[in-house]
Short mmCIF file of C-alpha atoms and ligand atoms in Angstrom, two decimals:
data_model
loop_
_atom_site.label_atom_id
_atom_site.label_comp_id
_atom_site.label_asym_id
_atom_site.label_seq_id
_atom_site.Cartn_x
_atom_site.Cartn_y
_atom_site.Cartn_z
CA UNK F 240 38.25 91.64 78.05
CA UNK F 241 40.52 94.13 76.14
CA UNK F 242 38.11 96.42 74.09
CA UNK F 243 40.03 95.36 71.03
CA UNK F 244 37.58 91.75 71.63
CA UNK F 245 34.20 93.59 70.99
CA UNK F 246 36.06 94.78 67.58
CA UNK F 247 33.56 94.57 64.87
CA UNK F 248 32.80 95.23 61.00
CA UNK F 249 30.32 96.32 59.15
CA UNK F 250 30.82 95.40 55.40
CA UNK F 251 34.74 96.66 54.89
CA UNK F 252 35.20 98.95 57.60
CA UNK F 253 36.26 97.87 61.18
CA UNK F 254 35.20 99.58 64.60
CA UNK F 255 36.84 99.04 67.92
CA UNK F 256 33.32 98.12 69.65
CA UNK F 257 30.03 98.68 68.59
CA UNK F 258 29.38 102.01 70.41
CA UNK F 259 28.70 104.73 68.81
CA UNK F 260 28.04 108.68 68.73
CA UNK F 261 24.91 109.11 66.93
CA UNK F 262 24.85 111.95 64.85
CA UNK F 263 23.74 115.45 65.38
CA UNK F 264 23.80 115.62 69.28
CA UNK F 265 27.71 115.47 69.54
CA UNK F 266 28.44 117.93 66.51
CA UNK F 267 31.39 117.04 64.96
CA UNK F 268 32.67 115.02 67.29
CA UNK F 269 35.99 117.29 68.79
CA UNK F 270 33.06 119.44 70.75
CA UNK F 271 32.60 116.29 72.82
CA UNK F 272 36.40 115.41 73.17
CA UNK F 273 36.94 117.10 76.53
CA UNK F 274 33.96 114.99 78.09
CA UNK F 275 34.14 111.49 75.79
CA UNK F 276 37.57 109.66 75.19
CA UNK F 277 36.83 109.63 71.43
CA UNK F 278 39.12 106.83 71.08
CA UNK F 279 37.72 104.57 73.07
CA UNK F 280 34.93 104.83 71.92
CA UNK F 281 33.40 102.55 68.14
CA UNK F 282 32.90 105.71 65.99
CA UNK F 283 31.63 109.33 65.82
CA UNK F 284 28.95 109.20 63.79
CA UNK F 285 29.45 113.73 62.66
CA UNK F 286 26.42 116.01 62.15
CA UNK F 287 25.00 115.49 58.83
CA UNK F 288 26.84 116.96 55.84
CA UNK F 289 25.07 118.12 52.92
CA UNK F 290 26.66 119.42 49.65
CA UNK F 291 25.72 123.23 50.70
CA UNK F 292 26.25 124.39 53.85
CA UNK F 293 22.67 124.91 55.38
CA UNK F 294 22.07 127.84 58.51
CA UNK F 295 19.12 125.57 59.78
CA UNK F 296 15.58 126.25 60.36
CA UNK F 297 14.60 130.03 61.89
CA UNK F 298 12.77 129.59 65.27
CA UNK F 299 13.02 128.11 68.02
CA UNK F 300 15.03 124.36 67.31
CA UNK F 301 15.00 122.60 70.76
CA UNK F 302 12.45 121.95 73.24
CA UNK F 303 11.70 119.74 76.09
CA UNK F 304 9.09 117.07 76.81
CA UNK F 305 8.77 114.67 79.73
CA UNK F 306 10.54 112.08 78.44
CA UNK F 307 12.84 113.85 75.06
CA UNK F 308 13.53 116.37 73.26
CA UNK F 309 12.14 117.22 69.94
CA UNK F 310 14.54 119.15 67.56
CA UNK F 311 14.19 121.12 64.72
CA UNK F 312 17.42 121.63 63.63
CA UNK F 313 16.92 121.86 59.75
CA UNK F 314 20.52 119.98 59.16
CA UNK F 315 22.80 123.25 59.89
CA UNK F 316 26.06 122.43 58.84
CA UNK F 317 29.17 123.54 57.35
CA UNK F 318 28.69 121.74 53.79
CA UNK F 319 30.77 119.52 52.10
CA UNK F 320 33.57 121.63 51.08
CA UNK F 321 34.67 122.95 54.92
CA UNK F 322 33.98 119.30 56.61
CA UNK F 323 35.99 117.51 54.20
CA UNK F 324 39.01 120.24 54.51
CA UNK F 325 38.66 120.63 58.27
CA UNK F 326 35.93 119.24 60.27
CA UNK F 327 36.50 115.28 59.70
CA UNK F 328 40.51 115.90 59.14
CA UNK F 329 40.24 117.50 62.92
CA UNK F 330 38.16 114.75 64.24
CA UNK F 331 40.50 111.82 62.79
CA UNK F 332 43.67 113.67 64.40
CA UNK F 333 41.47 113.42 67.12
CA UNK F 334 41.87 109.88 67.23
CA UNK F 335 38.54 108.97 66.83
CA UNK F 336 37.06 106.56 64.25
CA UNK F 337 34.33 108.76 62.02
CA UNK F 338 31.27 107.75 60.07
CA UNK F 339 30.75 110.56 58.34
CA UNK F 340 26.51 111.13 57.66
CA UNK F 341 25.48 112.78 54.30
CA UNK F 342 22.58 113.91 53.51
CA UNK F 343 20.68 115.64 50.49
CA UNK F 344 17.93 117.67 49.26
CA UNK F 345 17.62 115.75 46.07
CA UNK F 346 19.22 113.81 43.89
CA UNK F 347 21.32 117.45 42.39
CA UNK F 348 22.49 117.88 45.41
CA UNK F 349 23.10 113.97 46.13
CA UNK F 350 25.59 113.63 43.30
CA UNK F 351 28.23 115.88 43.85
CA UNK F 352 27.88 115.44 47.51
CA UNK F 353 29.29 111.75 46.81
CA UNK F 354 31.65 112.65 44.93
CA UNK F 355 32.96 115.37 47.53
CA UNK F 356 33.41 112.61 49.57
CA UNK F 357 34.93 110.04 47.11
CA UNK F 358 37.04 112.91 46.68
CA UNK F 359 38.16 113.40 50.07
CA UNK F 360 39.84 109.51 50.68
CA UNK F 361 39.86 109.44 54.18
CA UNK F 362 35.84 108.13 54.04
CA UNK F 363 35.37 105.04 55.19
CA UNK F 364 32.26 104.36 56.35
CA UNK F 365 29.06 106.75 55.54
CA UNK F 366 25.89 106.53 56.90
CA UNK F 367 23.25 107.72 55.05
CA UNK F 368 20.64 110.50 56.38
CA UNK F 369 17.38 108.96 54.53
CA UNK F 370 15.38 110.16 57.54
CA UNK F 371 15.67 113.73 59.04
CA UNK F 372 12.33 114.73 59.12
CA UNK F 373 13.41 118.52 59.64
CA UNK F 374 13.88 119.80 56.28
CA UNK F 375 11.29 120.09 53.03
CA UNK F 376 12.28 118.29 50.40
CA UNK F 377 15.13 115.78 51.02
CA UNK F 378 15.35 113.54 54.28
CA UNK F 379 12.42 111.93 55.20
CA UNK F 380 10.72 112.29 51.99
CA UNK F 381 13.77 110.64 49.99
CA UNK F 382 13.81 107.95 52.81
CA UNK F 383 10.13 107.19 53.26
CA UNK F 384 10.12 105.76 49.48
CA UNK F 385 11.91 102.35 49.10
CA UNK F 386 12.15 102.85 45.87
CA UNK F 387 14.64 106.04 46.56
CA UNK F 388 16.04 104.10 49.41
CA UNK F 389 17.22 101.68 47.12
CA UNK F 390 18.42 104.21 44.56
CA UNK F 391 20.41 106.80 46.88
CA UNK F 392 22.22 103.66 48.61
CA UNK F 393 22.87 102.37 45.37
CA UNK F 394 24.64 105.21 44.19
CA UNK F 395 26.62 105.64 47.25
CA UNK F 396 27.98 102.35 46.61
CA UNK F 397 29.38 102.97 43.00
CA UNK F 398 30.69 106.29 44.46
CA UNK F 399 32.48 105.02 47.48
CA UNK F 400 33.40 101.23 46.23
CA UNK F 401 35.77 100.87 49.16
CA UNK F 402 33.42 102.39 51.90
CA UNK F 403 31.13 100.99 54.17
CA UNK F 404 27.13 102.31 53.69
CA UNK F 405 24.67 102.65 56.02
CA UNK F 406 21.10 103.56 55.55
CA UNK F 407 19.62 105.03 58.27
CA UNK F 408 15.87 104.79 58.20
CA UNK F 409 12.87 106.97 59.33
CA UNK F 410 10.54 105.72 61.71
CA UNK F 411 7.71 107.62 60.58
CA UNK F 412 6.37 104.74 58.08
CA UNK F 413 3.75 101.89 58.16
CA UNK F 414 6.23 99.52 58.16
CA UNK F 415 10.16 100.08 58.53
CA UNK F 416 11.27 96.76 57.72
CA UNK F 417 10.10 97.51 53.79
CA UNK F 418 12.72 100.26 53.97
CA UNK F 419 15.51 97.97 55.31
CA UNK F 420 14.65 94.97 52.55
CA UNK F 421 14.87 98.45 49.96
CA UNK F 422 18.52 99.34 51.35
CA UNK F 423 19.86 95.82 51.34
CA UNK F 424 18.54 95.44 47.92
CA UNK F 425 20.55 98.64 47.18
CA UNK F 426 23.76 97.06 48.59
CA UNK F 427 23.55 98.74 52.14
CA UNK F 428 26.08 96.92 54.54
CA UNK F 429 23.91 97.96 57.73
CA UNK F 430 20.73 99.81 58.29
CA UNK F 431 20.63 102.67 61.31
CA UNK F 432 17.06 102.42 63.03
CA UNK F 433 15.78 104.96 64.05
CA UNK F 434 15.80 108.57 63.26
CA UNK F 435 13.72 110.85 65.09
CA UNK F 436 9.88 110.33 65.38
CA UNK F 437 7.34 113.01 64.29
CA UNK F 438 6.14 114.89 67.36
CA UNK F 439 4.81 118.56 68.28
CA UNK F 440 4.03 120.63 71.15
CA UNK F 441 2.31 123.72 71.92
CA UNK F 442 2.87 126.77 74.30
CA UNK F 443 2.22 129.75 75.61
CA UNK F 444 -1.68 131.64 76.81
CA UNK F 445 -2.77 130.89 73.19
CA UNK F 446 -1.30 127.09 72.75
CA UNK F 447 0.57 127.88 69.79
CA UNK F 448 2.98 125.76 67.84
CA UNK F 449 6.37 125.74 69.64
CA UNK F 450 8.15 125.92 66.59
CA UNK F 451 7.79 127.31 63.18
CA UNK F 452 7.45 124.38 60.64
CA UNK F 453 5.51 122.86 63.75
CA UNK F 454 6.31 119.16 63.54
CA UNK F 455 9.87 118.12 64.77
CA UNK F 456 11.88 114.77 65.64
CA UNK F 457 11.01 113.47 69.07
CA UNK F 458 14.25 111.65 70.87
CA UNK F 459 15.30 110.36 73.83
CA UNK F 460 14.06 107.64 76.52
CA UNK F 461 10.05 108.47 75.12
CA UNK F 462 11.24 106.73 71.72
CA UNK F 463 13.02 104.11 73.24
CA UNK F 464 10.61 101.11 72.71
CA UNK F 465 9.62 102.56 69.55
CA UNK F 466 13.47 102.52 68.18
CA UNK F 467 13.85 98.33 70.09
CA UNK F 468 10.49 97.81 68.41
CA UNK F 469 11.95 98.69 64.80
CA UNK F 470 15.38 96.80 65.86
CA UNK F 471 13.31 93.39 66.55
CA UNK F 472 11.76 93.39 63.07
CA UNK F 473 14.34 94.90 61.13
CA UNK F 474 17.19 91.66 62.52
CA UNK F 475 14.33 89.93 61.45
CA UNK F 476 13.50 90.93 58.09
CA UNK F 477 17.15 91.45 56.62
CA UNK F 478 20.95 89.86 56.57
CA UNK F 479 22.57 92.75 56.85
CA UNK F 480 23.52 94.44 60.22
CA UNK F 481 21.21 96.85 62.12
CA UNK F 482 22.71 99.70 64.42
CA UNK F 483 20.14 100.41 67.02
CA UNK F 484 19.68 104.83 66.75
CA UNK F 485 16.88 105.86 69.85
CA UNK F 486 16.68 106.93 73.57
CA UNK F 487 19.63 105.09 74.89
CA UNK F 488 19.68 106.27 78.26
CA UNK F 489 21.54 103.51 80.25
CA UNK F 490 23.67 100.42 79.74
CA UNK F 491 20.64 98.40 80.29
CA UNK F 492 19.11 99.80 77.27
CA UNK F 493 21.87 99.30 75.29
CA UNK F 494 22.02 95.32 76.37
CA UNK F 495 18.26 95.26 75.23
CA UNK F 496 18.99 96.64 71.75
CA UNK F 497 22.11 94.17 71.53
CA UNK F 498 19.54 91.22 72.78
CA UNK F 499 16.78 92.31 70.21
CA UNK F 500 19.71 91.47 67.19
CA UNK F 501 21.28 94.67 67.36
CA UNK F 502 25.29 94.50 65.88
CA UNK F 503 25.75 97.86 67.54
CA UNK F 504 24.42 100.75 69.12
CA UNK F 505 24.45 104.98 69.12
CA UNK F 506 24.18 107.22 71.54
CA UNK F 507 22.16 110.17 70.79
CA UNK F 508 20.42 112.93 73.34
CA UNK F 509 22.10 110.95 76.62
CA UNK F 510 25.02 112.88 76.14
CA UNK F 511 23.54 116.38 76.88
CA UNK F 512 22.79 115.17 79.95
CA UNK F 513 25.00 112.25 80.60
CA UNK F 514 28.06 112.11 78.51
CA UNK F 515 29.22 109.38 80.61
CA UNK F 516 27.18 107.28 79.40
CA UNK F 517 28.55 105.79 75.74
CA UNK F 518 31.70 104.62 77.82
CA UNK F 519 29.98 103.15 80.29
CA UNK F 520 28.65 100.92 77.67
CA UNK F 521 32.23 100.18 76.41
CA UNK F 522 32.95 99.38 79.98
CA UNK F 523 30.14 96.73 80.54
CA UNK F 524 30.73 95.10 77.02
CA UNK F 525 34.72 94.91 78.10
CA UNK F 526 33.55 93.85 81.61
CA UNK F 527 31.13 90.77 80.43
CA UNK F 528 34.57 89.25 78.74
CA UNK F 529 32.65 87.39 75.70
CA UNK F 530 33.82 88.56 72.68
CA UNK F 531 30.85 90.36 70.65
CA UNK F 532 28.04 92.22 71.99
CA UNK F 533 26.03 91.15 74.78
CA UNK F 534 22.87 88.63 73.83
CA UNK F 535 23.32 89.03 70.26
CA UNK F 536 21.36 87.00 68.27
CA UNK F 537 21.77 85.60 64.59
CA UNK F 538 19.50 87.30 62.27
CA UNK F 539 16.96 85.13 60.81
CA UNK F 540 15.57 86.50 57.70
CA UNK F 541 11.55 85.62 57.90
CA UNK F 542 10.17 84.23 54.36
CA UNK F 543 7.77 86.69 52.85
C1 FMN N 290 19.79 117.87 68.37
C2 FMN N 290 19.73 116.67 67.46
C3 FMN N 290 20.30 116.76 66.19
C4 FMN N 290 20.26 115.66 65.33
N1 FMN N 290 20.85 115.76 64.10
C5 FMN N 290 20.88 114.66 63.30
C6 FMN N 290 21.56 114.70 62.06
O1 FMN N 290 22.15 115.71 61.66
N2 FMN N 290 21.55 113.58 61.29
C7 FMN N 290 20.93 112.43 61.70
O2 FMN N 290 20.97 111.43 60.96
N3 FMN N 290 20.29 112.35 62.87
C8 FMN N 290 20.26 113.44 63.68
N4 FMN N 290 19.63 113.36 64.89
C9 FMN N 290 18.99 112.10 65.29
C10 FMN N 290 19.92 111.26 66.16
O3 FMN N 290 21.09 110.87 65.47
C11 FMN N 290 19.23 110.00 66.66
O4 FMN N 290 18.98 109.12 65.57
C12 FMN N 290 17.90 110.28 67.35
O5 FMN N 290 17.99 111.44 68.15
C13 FMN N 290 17.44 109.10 68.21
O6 FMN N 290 18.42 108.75 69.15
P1 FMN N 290 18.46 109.35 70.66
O7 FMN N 290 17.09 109.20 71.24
O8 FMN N 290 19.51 108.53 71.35
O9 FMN N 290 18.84 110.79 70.53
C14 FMN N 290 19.64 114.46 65.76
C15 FMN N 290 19.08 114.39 67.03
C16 FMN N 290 19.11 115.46 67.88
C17 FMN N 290 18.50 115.36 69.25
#
C-alpha cells in the first residue's frame, strides 16, 4: 500500500496517514527532523502556542516514574508573534504537515491569539489545548467546563472558517465523553483524547514534592489504558473523529487505539526514547494494504 491509501481528513483538512506528533515532546517539529522523516509522517502536532510567549514553570519540569514521565512544563513557548513569523513557516519548508496547538490563559488572551493565527494563512488545522494541566488559570480549568469547551471551540471556528478544529480534552474529569458531546456541539471536527493525567511524586531524605506547583501531567505507557479507555467511550458518545493522545509505545498500541474507533493516533513521550517509533506505525498501516486504519470501527453514537 502506497502511504498516500491511509490518506485521511478531518473536517477540511487532509493528512497523509493518521500518525501523528503529539505536541510538546517533539518541540516544534524541525528539532525532530534529523531523527523523524517529517514528511512521511500525518502531521506535527507543534508545542502549544499561546498569545504571549511564556518561560515555563521555575523548578524542576521533568521527572521519571516506572512507567512515564510526569512534566511540568508550564507551556514555554515562543508566543504567537515569533511561531507564526518563524517557527511554523520553518516547519512547513520542512515538508511536514503542521497542526498548530493554541492555547490560552483566558478568554483575553484567547481572542487575539485566534486572530494571530487567522492572520497568519498558512493554518490549517488547530488543535485546541483545553487540557494542560500545568499552568493556573487557563488549560485544564478552561477545558474541564463543557460549557467553555463549547465556547472556546466555537470561537475558533468563526475565527478560522476554513480550518480544521480539534479539541483536545483533559482526562482529569468524571466523565470525558461530556467534554467531547460539549466540543461537537461547539462545531469541533475531531476531539484529541487524552492530555496528561494528574500525578505527583516525592523525593529526597524528607519526601518532598518533586516539583514546585507539585501536581504535574503523567504520560507514557502508565496512561496507556487510561487514554484507550477514554478512546472507547468517546467513538462512542460522538460523530465526530477522535485522535487517540497517550502512552503509545509500540505499533501494537497504536492498532488497539485504531480498533477501539480511533481515526488516528499521536505519538507523544515514545520519541525521547524511541523516535523510531511513529514511522514504524506508518510502516505497518502501509504494510497491512487496506486502505484506512487498521480495525477501525464506525462510530455509533449511544442514545442518552
Ligand atoms: C514534555 C511534554 C510536553 C508536553 N507539552 C504539551 C503541550 O504543549 N500541549 C499539549 O497539548 N500537550 C502537551 N503534552 C501532552 C502530550 O501531547 C500528550 O497528549 C501526552 O503526553 C500523552 O501522550 P504520550 O503518553 O504519548 O506522551 C506534553 C507532554 C510532554 C511529555
Amino acid at each position: 500500500m502506497k502511504a498516500r491509501d491511509a490518506a485521511f481528513s478531518i473536517g477540511p483538512a487532509k493528512f497523509r496517514n493518521p500518525v501523528f506528533l503529539a505536541s510538546g515532546p517533539a518541540g516544534y517539529g524541525t528539532e525532530y527532523e534529523e531523527l523523524i522523516d517529517l514528511r512521511r509522517i500525518g502531521a506535527v502536532v507543534t508545542k502549544t502556542v499561546t498569545f504571549r510567549p511564556r518561560a515555563g514553570n521555575p523548578g524542576r519540569r521533568l521527572w521519571e516514574t516506572s512507567a512515564g514521565l510526569l512534566n511540568s512544563i508550564g507551556l514555554e513557548n515562543v508566543g504567537a508573534e515569533r511561531f507564526f513569523a518563524e517557527k511554523l513557516p520553518r516547519l512547513v519548508e520542512a515538508g511536514a504537515r503542521a497542526v498548530v496547538s493554541l492555547g490560552a490563559e483566558g478568554w483575553d488572551e484567547y481572542r487575539p491569539l485566534l486572530d494571530a493565527a487567522a492572520a497568519a494563512h498558512i493554518v490549517d488545522a488547530v488543535e485546541l489545548n483545553l487540557s494542560c494541566p500545568n499552568v493556573d488559570c487557563g488549560g485544564m480549568s478552561i477545558g474541564g467546563d463543557p460549557a467553555l469547551v463549547e465556547r472556546y471551540v466555537r470561537a475558533a471556528r468563526e475565527a478560522l472558517p476554513e480550518a480544521a478544529i480539534v479539541a483536545k480534552l483533559t482526562p482529569n474529569t468524571a466523565d470525558i465523553t461530556i467534554l467531547a458531546r460539549a466540543a461537537a456541539e461547539g462545531g469541533a471536527h475531531a476531539v484529541t483524547a487524552i492530555n496528561t493525567v494528574l500525578g505527583m511524586d516525592l523525593r529526597g531524605p524528607g519526601l518532598e514534592p518533586v516539583f514546585r506547583r507539585e501536581r504535574a501531567g503523567l504520560s507514557g505507557p502508565a496512561i496507556f489504558p487510561v487514554a484507550l479507555d477514554a478512546v472507547w467511550r468517546i467513538a462512542r458518545a460522538v460523530d465526530i473523529p477522535v485522535v487517540a493522545s497517550g502512552g503509545i509505545s509500540s505499533v501494537e498500541d497504536a492498532e488497539k487505539f485504531f480498533a477501539a474507533g480511533a481515526a488516528a493516533v499521536e505519538v507523544g513521550t515514545a520519541i525521547f526514547y524511541d523516535p523510531g517509533l511513529p514511522e514504524r506505525i506508518v510502516d505497518a498501516l502501509e504494510a497491512r494494504g487496506a486502505a484506512g486504519p487498521p480495525g477501525a470501527k464506525p462510530r455509533k453514537r449511544r442514545k442518552r
